[in-house]
Short mmCIF file of C-alpha atoms and ligand atoms in Angstrom, two decimals:
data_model
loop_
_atom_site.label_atom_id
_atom_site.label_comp_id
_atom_site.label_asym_id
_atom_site.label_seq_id
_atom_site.Cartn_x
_atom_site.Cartn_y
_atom_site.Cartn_z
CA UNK A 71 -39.85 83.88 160.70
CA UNK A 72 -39.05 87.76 159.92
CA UNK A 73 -37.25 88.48 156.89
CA UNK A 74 -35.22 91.24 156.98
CA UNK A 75 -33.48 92.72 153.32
CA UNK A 76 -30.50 95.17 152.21
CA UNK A 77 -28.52 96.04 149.68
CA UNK A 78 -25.32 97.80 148.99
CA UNK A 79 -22.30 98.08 146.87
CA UNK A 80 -20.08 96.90 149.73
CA UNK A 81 -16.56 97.94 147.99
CA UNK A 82 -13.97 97.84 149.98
CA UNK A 83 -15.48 96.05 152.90
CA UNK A 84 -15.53 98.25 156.38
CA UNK A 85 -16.57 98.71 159.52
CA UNK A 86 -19.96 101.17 158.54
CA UNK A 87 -20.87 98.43 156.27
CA UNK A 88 -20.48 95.11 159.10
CA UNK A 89 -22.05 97.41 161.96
CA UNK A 90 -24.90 98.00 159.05
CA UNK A 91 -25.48 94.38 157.92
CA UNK A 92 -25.30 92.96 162.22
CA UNK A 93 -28.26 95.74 163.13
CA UNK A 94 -30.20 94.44 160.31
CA UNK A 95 -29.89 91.20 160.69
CA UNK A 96 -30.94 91.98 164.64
CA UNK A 97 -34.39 93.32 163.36
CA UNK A 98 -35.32 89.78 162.33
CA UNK A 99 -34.38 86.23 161.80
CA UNK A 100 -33.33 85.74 158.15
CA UNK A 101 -30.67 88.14 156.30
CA UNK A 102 -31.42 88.56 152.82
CA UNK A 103 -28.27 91.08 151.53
CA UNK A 104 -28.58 92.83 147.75
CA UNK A 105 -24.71 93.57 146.07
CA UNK A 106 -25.10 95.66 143.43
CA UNK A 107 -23.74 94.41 140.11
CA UNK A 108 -21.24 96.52 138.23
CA UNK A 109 -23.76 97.36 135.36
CA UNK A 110 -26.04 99.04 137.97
CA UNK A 111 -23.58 100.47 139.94
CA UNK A 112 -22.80 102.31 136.61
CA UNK A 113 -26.21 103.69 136.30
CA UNK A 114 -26.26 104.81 140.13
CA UNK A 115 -23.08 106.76 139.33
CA UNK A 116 -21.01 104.63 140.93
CA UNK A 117 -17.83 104.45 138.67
CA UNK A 118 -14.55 103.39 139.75
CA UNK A 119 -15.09 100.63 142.36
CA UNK A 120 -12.16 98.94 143.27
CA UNK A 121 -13.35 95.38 143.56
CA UNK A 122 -15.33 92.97 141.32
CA UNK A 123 -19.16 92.12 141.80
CA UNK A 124 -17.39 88.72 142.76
CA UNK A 125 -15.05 89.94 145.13
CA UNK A 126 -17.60 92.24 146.75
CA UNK A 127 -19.89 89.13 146.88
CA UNK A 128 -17.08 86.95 148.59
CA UNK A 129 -16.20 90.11 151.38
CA UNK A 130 -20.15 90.38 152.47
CA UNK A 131 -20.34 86.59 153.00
CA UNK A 132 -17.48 86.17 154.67
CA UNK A 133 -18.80 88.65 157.51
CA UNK A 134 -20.66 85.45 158.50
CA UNK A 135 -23.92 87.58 159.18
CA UNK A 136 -26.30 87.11 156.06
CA UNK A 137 -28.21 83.98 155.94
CA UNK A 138 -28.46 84.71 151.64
CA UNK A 139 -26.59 86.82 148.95
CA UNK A 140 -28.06 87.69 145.84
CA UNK A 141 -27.26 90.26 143.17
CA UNK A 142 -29.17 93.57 142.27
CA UNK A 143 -29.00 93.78 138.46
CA UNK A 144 -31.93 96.00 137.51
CA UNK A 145 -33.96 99.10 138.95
CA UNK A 146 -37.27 98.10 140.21
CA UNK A 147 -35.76 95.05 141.46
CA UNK A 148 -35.86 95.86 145.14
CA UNK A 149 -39.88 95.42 145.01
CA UNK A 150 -39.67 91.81 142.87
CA UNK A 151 -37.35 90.99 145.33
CA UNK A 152 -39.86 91.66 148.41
CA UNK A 153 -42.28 89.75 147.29
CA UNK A 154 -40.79 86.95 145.57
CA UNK A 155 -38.54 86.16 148.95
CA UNK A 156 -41.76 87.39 151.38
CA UNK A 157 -39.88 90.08 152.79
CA UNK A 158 -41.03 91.54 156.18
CA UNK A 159 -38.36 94.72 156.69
CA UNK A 160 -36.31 96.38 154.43
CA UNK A 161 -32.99 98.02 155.70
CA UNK A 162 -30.89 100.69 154.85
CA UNK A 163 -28.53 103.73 156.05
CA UNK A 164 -29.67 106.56 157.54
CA UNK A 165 -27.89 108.70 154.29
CA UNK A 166 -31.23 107.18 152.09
CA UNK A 167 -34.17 108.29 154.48
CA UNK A 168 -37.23 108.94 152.46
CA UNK A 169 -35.41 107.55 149.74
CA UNK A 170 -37.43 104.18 150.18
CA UNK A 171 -40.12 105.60 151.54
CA UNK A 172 -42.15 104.02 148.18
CA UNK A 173 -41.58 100.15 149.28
CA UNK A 174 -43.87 100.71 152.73
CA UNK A 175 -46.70 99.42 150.75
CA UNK A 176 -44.66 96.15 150.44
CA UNK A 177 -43.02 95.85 153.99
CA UNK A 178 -41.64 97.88 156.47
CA UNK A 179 -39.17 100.34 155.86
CA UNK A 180 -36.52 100.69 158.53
CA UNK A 181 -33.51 103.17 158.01
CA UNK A 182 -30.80 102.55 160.57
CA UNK A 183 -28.26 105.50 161.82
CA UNK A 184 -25.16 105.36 159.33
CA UNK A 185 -21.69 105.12 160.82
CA UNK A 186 -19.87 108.46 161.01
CA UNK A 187 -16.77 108.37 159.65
CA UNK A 188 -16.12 105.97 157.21
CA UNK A 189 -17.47 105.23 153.72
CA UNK A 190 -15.69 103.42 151.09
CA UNK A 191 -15.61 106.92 148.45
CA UNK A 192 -13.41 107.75 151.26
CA UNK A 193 -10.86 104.99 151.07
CA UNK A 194 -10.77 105.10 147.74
CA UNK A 195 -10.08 108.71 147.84
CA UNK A 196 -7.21 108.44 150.45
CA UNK A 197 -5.74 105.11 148.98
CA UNK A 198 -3.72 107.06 145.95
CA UNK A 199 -4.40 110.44 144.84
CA UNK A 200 -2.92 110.73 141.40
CA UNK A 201 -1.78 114.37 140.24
CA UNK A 202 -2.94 114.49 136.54
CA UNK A 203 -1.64 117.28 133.97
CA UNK A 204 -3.27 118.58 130.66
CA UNK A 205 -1.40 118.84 127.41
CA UNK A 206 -3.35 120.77 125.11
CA UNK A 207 -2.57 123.12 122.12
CA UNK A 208 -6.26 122.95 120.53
CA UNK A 209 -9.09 120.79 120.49
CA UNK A 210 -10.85 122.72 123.07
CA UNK A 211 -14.19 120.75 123.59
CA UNK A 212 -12.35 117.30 124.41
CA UNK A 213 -10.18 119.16 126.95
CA UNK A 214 -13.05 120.55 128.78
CA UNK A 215 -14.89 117.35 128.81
CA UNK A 216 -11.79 115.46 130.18
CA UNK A 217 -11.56 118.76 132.29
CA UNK A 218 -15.23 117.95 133.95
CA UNK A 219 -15.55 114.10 133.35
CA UNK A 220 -12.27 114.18 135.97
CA UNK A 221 -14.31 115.24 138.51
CA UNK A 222 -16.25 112.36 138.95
CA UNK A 223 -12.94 110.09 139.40
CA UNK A 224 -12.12 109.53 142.59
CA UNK A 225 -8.31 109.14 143.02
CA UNK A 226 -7.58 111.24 140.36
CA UNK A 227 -7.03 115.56 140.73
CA UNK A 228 -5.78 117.82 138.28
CA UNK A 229 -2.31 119.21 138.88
CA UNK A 230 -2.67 122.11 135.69
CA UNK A 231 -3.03 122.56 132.11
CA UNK A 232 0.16 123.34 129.90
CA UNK A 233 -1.02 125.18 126.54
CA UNK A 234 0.11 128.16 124.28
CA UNK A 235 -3.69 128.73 123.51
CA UNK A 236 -5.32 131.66 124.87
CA UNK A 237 -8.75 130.20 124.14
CA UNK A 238 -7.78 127.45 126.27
CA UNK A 239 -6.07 129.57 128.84
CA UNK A 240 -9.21 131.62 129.43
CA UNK A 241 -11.66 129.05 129.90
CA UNK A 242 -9.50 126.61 131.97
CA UNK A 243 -8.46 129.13 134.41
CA UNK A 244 -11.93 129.44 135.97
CA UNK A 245 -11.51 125.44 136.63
CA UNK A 246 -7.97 124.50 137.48
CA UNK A 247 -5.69 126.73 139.26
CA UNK A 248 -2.47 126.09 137.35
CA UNK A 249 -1.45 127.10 133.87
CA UNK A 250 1.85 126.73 132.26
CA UNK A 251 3.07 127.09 128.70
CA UNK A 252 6.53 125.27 130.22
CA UNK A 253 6.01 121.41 129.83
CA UNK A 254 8.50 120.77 131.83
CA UNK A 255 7.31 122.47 134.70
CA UNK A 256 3.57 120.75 134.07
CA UNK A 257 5.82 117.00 134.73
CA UNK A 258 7.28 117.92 137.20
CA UNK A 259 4.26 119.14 139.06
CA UNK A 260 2.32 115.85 138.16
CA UNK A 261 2.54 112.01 138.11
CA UNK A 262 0.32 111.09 135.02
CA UNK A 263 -0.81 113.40 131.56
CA UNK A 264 -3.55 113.72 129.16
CA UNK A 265 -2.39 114.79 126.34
CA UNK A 266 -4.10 115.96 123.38
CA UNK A 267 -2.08 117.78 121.22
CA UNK A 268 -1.28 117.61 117.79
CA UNK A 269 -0.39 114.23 117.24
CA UNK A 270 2.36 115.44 115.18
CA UNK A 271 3.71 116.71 118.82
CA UNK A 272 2.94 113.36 120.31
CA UNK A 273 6.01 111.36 120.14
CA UNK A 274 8.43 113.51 121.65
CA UNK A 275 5.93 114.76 124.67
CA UNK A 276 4.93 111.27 125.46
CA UNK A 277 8.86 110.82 125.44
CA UNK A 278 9.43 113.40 127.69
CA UNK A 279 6.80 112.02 130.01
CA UNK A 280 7.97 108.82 130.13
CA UNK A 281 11.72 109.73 130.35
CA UNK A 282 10.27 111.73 133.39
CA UNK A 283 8.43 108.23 135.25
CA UNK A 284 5.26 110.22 134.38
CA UNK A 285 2.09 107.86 133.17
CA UNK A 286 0.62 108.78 129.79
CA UNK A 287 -2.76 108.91 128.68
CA UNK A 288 -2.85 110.11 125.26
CA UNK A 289 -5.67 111.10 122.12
CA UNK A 290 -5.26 108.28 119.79
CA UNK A 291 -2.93 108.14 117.36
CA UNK A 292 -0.30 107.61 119.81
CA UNK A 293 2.65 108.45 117.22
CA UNK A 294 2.36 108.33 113.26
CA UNK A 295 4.77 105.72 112.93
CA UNK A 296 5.02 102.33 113.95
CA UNK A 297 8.38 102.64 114.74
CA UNK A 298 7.53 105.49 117.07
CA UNK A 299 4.78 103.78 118.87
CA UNK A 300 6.96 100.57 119.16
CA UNK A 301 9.63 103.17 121.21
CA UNK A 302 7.23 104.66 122.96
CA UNK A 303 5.53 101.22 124.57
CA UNK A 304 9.07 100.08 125.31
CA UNK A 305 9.81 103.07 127.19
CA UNK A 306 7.15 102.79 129.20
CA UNK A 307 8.04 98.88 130.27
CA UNK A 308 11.37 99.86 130.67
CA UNK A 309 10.30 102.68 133.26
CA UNK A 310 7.18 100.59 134.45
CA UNK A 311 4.67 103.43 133.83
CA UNK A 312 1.49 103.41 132.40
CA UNK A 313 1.13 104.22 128.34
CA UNK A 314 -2.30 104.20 127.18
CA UNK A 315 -4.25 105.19 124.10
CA UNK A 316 -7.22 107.25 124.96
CA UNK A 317 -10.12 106.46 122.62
CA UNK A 318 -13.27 106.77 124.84
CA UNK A 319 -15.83 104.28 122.31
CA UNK A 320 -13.75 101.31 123.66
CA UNK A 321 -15.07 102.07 127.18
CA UNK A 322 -18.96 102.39 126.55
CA UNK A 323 -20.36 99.24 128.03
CA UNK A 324 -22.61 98.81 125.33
CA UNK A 325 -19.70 98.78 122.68
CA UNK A 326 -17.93 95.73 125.07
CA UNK A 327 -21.19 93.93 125.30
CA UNK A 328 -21.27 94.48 121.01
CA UNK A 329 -17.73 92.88 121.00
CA UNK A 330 -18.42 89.89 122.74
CA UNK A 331 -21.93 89.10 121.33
CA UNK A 332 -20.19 89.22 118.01
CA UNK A 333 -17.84 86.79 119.56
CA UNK A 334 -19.75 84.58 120.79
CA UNK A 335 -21.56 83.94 117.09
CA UNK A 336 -24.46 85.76 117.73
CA UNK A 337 -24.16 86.77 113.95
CA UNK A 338 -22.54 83.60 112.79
CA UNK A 339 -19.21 84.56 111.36
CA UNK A 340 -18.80 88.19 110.76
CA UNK A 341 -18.03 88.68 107.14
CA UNK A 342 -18.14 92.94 106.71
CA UNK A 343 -17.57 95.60 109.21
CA UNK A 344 -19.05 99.63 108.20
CA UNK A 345 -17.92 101.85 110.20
CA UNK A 346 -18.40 106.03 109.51
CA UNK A 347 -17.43 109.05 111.86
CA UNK A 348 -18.01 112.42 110.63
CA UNK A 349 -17.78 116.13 112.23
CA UNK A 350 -17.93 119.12 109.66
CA UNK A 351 -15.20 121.59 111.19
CA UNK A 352 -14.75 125.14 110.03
CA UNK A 353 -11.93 126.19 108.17
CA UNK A 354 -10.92 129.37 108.80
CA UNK A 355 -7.54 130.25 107.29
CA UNK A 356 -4.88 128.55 106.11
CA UNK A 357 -2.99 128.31 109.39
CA UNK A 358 -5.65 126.18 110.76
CA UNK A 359 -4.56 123.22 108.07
CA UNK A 360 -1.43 123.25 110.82
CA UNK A 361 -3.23 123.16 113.73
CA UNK A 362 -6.65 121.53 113.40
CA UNK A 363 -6.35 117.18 113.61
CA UNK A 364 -6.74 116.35 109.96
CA UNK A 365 -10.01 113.24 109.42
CA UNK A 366 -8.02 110.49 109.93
CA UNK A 367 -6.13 111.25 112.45
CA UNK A 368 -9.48 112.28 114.26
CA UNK A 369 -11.44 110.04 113.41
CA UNK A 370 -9.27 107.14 111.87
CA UNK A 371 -8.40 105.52 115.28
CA UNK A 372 -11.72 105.58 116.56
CA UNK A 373 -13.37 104.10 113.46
CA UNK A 374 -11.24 101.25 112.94
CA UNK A 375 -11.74 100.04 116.54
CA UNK A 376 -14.33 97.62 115.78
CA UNK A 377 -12.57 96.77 112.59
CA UNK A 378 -9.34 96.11 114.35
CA UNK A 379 -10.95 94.30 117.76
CA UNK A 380 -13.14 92.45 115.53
CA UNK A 381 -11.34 90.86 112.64
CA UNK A 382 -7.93 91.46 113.89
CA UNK A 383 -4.96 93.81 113.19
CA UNK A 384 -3.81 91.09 110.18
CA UNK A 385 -5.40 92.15 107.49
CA UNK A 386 -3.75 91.74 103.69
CA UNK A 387 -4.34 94.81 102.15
CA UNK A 388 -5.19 98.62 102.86
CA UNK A 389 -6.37 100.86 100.43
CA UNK A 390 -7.14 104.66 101.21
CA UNK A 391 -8.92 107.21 99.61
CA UNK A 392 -8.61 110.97 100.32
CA UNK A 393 -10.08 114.02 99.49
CA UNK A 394 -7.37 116.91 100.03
CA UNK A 395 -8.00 120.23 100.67
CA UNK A 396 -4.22 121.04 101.90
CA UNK A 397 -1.81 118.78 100.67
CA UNK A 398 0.93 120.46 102.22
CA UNK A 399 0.19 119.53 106.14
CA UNK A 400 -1.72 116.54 104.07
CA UNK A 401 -5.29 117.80 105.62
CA UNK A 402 -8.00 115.53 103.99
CA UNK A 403 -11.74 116.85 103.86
CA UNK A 404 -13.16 113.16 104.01
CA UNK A 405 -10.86 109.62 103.74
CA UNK A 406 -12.22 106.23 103.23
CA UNK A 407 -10.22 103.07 104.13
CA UNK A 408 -11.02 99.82 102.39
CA UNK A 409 -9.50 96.43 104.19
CA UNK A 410 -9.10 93.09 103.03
CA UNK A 411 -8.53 90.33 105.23
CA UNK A 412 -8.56 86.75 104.33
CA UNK A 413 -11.82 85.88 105.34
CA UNK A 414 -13.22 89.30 105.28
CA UNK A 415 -13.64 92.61 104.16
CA UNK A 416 -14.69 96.06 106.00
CA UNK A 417 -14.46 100.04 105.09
CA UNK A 418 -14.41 102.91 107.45
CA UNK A 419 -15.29 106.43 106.26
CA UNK A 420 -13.79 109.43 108.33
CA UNK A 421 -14.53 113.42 107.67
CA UNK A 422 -14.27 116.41 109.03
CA UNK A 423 -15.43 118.51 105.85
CA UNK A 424 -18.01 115.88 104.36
CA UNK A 425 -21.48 114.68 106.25
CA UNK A 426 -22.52 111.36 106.48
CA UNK A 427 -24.31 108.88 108.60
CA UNK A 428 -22.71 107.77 111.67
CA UNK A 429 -23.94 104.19 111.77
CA UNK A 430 -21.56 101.26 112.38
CA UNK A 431 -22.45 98.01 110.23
CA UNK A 432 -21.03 94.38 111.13
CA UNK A 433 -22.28 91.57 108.82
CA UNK A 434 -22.41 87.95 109.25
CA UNK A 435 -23.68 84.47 107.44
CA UNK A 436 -26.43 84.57 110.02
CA UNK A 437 -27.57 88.09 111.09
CA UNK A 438 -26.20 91.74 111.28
CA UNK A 439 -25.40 94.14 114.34
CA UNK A 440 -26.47 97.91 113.32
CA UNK A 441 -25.31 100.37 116.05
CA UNK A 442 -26.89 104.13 114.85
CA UNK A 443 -25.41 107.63 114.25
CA UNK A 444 -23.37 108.20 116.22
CA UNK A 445 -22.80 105.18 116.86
CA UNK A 446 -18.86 106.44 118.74
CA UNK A 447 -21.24 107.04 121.79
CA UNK A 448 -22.41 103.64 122.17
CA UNK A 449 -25.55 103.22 124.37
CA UNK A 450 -27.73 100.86 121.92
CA UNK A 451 -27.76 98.51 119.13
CA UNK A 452 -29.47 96.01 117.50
CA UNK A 453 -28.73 92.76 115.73
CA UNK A 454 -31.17 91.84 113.41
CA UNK A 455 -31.80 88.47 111.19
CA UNK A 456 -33.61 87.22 108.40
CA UNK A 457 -36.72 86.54 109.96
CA UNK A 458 -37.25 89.79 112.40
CA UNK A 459 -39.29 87.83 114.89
CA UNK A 460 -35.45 87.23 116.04
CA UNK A 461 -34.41 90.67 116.04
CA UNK A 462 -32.85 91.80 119.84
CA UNK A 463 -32.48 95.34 120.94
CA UNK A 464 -30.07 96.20 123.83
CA UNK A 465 -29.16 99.69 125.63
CA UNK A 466 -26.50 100.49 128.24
CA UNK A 467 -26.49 103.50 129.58
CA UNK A 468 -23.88 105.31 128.55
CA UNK A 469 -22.36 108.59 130.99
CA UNK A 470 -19.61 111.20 129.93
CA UNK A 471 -19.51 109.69 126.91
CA UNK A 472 -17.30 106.62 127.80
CA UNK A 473 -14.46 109.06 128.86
CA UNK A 474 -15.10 108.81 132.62
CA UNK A 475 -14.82 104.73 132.20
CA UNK A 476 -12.02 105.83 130.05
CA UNK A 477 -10.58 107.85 132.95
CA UNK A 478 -11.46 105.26 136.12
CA UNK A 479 -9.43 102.81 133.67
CA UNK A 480 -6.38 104.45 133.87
CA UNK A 481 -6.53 105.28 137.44
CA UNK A 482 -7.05 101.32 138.04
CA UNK A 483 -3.79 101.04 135.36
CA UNK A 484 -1.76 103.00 137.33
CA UNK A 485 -2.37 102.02 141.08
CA UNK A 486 -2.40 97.62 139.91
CA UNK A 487 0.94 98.45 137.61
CA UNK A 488 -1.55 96.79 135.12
CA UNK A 489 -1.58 97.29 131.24
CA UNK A 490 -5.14 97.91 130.45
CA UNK A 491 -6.90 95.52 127.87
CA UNK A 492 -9.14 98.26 126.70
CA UNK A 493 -7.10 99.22 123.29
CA UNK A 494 -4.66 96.53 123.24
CA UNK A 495 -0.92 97.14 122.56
CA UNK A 496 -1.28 95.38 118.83
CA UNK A 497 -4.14 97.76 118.27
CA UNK A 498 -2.75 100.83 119.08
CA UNK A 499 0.54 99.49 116.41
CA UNK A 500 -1.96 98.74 113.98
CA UNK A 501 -3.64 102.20 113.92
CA UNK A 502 0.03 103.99 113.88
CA UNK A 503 0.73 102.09 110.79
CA UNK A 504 -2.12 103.52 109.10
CA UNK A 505 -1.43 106.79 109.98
CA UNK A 506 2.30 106.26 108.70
CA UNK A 507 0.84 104.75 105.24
CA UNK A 508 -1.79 107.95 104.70
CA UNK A 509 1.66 110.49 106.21
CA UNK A 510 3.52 108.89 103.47
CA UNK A 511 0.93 109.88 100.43
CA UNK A 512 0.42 105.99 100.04
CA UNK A 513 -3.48 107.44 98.83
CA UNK A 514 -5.46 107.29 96.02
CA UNK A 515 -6.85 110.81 95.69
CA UNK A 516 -9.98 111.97 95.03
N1 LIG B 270 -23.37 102.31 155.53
C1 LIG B 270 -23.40 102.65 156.89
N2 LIG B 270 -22.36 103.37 157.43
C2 LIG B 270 -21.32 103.76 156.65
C3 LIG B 270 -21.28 103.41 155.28
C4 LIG B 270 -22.33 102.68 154.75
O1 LIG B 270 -24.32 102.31 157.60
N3 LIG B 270 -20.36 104.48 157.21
C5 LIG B 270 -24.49 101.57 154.94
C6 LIG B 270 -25.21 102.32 153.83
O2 LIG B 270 -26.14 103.23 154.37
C7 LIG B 270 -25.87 101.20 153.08
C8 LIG B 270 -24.88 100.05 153.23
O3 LIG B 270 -24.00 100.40 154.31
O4 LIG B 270 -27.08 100.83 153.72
C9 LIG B 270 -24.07 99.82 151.96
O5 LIG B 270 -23.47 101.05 151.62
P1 LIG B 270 -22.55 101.33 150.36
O6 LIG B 270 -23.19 102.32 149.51
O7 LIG B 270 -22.10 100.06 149.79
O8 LIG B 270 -21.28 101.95 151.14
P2 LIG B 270 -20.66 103.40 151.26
O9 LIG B 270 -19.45 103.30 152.12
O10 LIG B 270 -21.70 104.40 151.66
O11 LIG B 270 -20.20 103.62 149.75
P3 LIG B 270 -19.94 104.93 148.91
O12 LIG B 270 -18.98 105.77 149.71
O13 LIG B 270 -19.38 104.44 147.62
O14 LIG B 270 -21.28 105.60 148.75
#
């Protein structure tokens, strides 16, 4: 018997892929056929598919043409796979050849003329092109990563950048071919924004937006009140668009898998979460106090993430402790909040004019889970126990720093009508009432 073996991603089942899998099951007399698991699509570069591992699975069998469907989890796994199954030919497209060129000295290699015409980055293209538009005023380095980590979306093209910065102007004009200081004008030119403007700005733009039918993908803090968030999120129901809160950590696949091994009791009951995020930003003048995101409105949201996903939004008390440098615009060098739950207890430490380690801490009664500096870019952590024997390391690789996950997330939000369960709706309240308690001067300084 002649075993024949491919594998693909197979999203969106079509015709390039069936006229693929029928000439390679002609070369022999058993089909073996490889779908490539999310995880390892992500490495590939493979981002936004449209369809679950599962539903991909289901589409390839239900061709009727492979004999066996397994998964491909893992680079290297094409050669285990050869010999454990006693593989004769391994089959691919034409658009690899040489590619596999390595696996003749465990079979034959046999690439087979791809279909011209069709491939499923095209469908996905043409299904929904969504016009996206930049609201910036500062905060130049997120906007240009947005700016390039957009590129790799497909489904999603920018429709222009609206700022009053020159800074910005200059360097986005070589990339995007509109720029507007009339917000207005930006809306109306797109269906969906970024924004990332002061958040003091962000209520009444993500109004306007809404109002408008536009989508809104915004830097966290959403608004600086609770009150203001609560408005905002009904808007959006009311006008069925998309409102989410852009904080890119809660996309890294490693910081998902963290969440759900804590979870599932991998450190018995968590009992303390650490979490520190720190940038030292120049202060030029005086003006900048207006302009430049104070430390916990930078960093505050993405800090309390874990404290918030893992041990709720219900905690008893807050406490916060700031270190001023302007107390007019209330711009804080360095702030640490201390929470206490019923059960638990957990402190985050935020600065933009103090240094610190970036690690992120969560205890439990039977083990701990260390993630290091910076541990916002989640790729690898460890949980470690008593007796270190036990100790388990894990990496994910982690591209664009989460924001292109971040990005392919919102797309998916927007074409499914589907709230996103990324940065939940409780969460994103939760992290507007802090800002609204450290607004009001509810601090103890330092
Ligand atoms: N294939 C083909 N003809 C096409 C498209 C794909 O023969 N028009 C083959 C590929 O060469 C590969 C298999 O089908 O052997 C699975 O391809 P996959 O990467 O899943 O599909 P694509 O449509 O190429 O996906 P993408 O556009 O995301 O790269």
């Amino acid at each position: 018997m002649v075993k024949v073996i491919t594998y693909g991603t197979y999203d969106l089942l079509h015709y390039g892929h069936i006229r693929l899998l029928e000439r390679a099951k002609a070369l022999g007399d058993y089909l073996i056929v490889g779908v490539t698991s999310d995880d390892y699509d992500k490495t590939r570069g493979k981002i936004n598919l449209q369809q679950s591992l599962m539903e991909r699975i289901e589409a390839v069998k239900a061709t009727g043409i492979p004999d066996e469907v397994i998964v491909e989890e893992y680079e290297g796994q094409k050669i285990d796979d050869i010999q454990r199954y006693n593989v004769d030919i391994f089959a691919v497209g034409s658009d690899w050849v040489g590619y596999f060129d390595y696996l003749n000295e465990y079979c034959k290699v046999v690439y087979l003329p791809r279909t011209e015409g069709v491939s499923s980055t095209e469908i996905r293209t043409h299904e929904r092109q969504i016009k996206i538009g930049f609201v910036s005023d500062g905060e130049e380095r997120v906007l240009n990563k947005f700016i390039d980590e957009s590129q790799y979306v497909n489904g999603l093209t920018i429709s222009g950048i609206c700022s009053s910065s020159n800074s910005i102007k200059k360097y986005a004009s070589e990339k995007v071919d509109f720029m507007t200081s009339d917000y207005e004008e930006l809306l109306k030119n797109s269906d969906a924004v970024y924004i990332i403007s002061h958040p003091r700005m962000h209520f009444e733009q993500i109004k306007q937006a809404l109002t408008a039918g536009k989508h809104v993908l915004v830097e966290a803090p959403i608004a600086l009140t609770e009150e203001e968030c609560k408005t905002l999120f009904e808007l959006a129901d009311k006008n069925n668009v998309v409102l989410m809160e852009s904080i890119k950590t809660a996309y890294s696949t490693a910081y998902n898998r963290l969440l759900l091994l804590v979870k599932s009791g991998k450190i018995g009951r968590p009992v303390s979460i650490d979490a520190t995020c720190t940038s030292i930003r120049s202060i030029e003048s005086e003006k900048d106090y207006d302009k430049i995101w104070n430390s916990i409105s930078a960093w505050g949201p993405t800090a309390v993430l874990p404290i918030f996903q893992i041990l709720g939004t219900n905690y008893q008390f807050a406490s916060i402790s700031s270190l001023l440098l302007d107390k007019k615009h209330m711009f804080d060098a360095f702030t640490k909040v201390d929470f206490i739950y019923n059960n638990a207890v957990a402190s985050l430490k935020v600065g933009r004019g103090v240094k610190s380690e970036g690690e992120l801490i969560i205890s439990g009664t039977k083990g701990y889970l260390y993630v290091p500096a910076p541990w916002w870019k989640t790729d690898y952590f460890e949980i470690r126990y008593e007796n270190q024997e036990n100790n388990k390391r894990y990496f994910y690789q982690l591209d664009g720093e989460g924001i292109r996950y971040e990005l392919v997330a919102f797309v998916k939000a927007v074409i499914q009508g589907k709230k996103s369960n990324y940065v939940s709706q409780d969460i994103s309240l939760a992290i507007a009432k802090l800002m609204r308690q450290y607004q009001a001067g509810e601090i103890h300084e330092l």
